[in-house]
Short mmCIF file of C-alpha atoms in Angstrom, two decimals:
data_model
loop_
_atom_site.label_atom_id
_atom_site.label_comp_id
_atom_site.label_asym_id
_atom_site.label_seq_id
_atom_site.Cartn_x
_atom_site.Cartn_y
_atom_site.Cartn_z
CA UNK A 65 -3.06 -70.19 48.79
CA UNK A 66 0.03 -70.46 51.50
CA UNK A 67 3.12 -72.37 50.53
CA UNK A 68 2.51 -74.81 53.42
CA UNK A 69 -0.38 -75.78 55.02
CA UNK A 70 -0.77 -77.18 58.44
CA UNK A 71 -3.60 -77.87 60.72
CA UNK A 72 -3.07 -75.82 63.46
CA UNK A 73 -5.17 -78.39 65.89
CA UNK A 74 -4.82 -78.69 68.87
CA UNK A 75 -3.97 -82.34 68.76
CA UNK A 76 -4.46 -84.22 71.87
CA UNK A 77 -2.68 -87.94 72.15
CA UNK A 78 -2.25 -89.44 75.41
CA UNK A 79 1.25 -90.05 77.02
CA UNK A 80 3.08 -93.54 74.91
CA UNK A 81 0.39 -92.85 71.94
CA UNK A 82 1.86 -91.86 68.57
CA UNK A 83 1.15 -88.37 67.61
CA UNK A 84 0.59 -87.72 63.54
CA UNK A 85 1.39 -84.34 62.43
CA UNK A 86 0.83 -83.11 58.70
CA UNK A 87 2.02 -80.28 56.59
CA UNK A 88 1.07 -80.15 53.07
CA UNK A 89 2.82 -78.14 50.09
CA UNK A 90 2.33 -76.04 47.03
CA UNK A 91 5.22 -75.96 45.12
CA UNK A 92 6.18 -79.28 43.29
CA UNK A 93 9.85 -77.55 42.91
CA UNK A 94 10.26 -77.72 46.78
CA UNK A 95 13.45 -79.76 47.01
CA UNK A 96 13.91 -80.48 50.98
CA UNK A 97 11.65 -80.76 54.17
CA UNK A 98 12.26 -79.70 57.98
CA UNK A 99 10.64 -80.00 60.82
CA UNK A 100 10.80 -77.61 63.70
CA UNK A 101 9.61 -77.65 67.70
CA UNK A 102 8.89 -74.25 69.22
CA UNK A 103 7.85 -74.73 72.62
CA UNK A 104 6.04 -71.53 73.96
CA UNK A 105 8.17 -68.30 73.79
CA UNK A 106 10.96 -69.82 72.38
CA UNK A 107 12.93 -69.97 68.95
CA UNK A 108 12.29 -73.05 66.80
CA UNK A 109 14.49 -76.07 67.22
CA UNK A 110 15.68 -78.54 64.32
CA UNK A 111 14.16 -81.94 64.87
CA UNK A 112 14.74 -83.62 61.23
CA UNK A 113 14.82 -82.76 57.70
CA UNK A 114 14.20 -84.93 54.48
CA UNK A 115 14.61 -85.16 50.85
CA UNK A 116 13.83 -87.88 49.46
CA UNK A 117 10.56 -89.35 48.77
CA UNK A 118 10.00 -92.44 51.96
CA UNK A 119 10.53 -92.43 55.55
CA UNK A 120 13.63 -91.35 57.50
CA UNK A 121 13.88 -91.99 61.18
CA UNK A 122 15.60 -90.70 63.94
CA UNK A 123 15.04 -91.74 67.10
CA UNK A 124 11.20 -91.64 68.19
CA UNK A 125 10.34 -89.22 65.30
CA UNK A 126 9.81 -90.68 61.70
CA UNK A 127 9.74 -88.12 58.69
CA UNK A 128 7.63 -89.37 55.70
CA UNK A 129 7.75 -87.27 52.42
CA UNK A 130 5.32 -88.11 48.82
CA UNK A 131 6.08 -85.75 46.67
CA UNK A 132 3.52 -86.67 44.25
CA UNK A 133 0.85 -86.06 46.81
CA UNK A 134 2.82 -83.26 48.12
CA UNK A 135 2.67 -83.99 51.36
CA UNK A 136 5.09 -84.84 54.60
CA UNK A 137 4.32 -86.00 57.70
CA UNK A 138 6.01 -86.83 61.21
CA UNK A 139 5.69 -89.18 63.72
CA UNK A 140 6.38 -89.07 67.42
CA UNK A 141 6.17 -92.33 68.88
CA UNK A 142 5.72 -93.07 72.42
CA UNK A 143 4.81 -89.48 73.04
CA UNK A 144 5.77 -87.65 75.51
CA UNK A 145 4.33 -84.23 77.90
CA UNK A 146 8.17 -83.28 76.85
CA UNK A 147 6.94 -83.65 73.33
CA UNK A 148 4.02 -80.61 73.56
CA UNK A 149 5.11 -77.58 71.81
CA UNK A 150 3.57 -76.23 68.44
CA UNK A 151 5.34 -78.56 65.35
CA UNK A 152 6.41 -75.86 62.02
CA UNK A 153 7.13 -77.59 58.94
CA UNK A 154 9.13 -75.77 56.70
CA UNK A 155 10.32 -76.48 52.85
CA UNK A 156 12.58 -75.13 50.60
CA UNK A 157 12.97 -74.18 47.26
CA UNK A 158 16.68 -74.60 46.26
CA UNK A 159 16.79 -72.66 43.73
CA UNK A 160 15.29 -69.54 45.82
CA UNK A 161 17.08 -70.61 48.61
CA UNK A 162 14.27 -69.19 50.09
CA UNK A 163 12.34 -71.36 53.03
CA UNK A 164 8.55 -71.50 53.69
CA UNK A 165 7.48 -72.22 56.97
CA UNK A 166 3.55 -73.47 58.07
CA UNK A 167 1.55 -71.88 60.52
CA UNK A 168 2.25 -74.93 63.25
CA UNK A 169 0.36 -77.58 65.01
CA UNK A 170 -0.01 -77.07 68.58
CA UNK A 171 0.58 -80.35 69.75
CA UNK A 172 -0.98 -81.43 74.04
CA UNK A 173 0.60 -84.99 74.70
CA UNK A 174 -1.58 -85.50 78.65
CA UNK A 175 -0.17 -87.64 81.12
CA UNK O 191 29.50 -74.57 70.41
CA UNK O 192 28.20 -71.65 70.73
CA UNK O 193 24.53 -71.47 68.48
CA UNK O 194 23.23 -67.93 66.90
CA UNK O 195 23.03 -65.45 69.27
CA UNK O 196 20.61 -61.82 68.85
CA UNK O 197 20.50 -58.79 70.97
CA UNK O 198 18.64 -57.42 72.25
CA UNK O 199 16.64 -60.06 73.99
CA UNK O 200 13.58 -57.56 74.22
CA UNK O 201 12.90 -54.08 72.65
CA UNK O 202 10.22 -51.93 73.42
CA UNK O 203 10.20 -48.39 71.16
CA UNK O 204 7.73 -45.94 70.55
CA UNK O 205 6.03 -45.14 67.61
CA UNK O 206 8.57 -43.45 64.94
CA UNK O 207 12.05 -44.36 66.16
CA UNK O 208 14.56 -46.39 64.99
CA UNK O 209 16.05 -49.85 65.91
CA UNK O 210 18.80 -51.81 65.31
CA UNK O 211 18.55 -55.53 66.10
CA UNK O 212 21.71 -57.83 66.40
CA UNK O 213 22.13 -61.46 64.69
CA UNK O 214 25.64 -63.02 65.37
CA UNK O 215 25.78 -66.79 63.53
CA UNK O 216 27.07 -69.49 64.45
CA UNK O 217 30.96 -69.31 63.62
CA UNK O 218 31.70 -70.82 59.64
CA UNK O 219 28.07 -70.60 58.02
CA UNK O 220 28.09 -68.56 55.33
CA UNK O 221 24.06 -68.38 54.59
CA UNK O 222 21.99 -66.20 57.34
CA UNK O 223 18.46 -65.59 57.38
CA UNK O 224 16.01 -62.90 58.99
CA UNK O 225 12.44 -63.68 59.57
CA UNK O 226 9.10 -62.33 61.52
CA UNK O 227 7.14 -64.08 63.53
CA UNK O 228 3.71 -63.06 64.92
CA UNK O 229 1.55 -64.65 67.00
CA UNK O 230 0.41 -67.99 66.01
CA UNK O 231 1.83 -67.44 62.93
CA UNK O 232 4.82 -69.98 61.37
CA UNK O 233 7.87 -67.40 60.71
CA UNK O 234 7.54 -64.98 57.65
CA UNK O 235 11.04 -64.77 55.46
CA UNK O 236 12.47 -61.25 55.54
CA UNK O 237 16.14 -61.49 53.78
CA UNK O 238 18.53 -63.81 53.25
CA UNK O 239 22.27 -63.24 53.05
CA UNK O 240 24.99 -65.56 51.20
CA UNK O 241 28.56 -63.84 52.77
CA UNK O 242 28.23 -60.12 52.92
CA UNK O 243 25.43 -60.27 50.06
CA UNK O 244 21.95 -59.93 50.48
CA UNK O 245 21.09 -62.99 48.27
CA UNK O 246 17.14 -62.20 48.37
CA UNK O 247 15.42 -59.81 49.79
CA UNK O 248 11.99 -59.95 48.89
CA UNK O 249 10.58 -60.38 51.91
CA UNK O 250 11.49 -57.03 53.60
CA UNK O 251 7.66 -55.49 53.55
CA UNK O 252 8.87 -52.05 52.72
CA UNK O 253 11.65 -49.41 52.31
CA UNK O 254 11.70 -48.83 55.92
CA UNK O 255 13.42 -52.11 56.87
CA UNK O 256 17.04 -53.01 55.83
CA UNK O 257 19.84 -55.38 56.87
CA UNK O 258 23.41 -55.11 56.56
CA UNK O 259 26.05 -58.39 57.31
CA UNK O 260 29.30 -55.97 55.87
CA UNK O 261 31.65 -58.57 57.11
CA UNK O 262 30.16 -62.08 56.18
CA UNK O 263 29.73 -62.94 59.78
CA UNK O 264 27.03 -60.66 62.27
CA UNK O 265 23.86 -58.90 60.57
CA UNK O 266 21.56 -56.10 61.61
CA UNK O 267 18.38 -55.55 60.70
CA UNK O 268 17.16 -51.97 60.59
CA UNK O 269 13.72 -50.32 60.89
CA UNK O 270 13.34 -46.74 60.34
CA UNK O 271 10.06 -44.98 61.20
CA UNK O 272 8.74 -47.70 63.39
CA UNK O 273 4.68 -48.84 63.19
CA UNK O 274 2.70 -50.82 66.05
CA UNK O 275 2.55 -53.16 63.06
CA UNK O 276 6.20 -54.27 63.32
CA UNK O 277 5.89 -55.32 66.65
CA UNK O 278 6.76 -58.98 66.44
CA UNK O 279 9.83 -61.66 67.25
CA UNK O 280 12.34 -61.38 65.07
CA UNK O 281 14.33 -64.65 64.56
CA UNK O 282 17.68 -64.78 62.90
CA UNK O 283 19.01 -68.14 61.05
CA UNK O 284 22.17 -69.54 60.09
CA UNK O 285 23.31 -72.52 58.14
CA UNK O 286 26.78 -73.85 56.88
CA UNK O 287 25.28 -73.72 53.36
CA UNK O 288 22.52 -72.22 51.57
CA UNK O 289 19.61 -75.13 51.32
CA UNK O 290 21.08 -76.57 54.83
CA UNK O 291 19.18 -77.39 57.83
CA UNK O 292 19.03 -73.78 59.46
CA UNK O 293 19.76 -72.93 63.35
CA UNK O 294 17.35 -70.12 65.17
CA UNK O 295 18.94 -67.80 67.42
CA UNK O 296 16.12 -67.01 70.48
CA UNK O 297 14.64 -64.09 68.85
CA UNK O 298 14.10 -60.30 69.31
CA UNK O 299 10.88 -59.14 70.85
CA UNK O 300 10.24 -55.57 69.66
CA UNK O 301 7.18 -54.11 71.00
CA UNK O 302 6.15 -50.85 69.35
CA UNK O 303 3.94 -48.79 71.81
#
């Protein structure tokens, strides 16, 4: 079983829809959450992190974390073509300090 | 500021030699990270390095890679004996502190013919 799981899609959402990507985990001693966008041939970018169990939001991207269901999510609302890239989430095991990263979601927002 | 910068941009090796690729950090953060990433793949954890220390490296795959970061700030990662296998991007990390949000550099491309 991998650390993190992610559907690798693609997903398609039309240009203004919101665009749901999930990442699920296997450790219940991961501490803290990231998301990353890698757009083709290029080195993943920070978008958001999170730690605690709820929502955080940032702009047009919302981070949602349930640790009991071990599972985080993010949100892109009013996507954008800017937006498609392949989404990595990554989590972290403090006391490892050791990060796990997901295979990525390819992610096709059409005009 | 300047972000995390790697050299070279692209290496392309035969079968057997050596290479030595290049992380530099971003300037202050202490915690630096190495990882692999293949095709389609999320990137794989090689070593991570807490000042000059290698912290954890479990996730070198085998004797023939190694990483050095002798003065707390730049890193190299080493592969002896290279295989087609190890062709790959290799991204270096940094972060202020170790559990902090990290920052990529763009990655090595090492293609091993």
């Amino acid at each position: 079983q991998k650390e993190v799981e992610q559907n690798s899609g693609p997903l398609s959402v039309p240009e203004g829809a919101i665009a749901s990507l999930n990442c699920t985990y296997s450790d219940r001693g991961s501490q803290s959450f990231f998301w990353y966008r890698q757009y083709s041939g290029k080195s993943p970018e920070l978008i958001m992190f999170i730690y605690s169990n709820g929502d955080k939001e940032d702009g047009r991207f919302t981070a949602q974390l349930n640790k009991a269901s071990q599972y985080v999510s993010l949100l892109i609302r009013d996507s954008q073509p800017s937006d498609s890239a392949t989404y990595l989430c990554a989590v972290n095991l403090h006391n490892f300090n050791k990060f796990y990263f997901g295979s990525g979601t390819k992610l096709n927002v059409k005009p | 500021g300047a972000g995390v910068s790697q050299t070279p941009s692209n290496k392309v090796t035969e079968k057997g030699k050596y290479v030595e690729l290049r992380c530099d950090p971003i300037s202050g953060h202490t915690a630096l990270y190495w990882y692999r990433q293949s095709l389609g793949q999320g990137p794989e954890f090689l070593i991570y390095f807490q000042g000059t220390g290698a912290a954890d490296d479990s996730g070198l795959p085998n004797d023939r890679f190694f990483a050095v970061r002798p003065e707390g700030s730049v890193s190299t990662l080493k592969i002896q004996r290279t295989e087609r296998g190890d062709s790959a991007v290799y991204l270096c990390a940094s972060s202020l502190r170790p559990n902090d949000e990290q920052f990529f550099g763009p990655g090595t491309r090492l293609t091993v013919l």
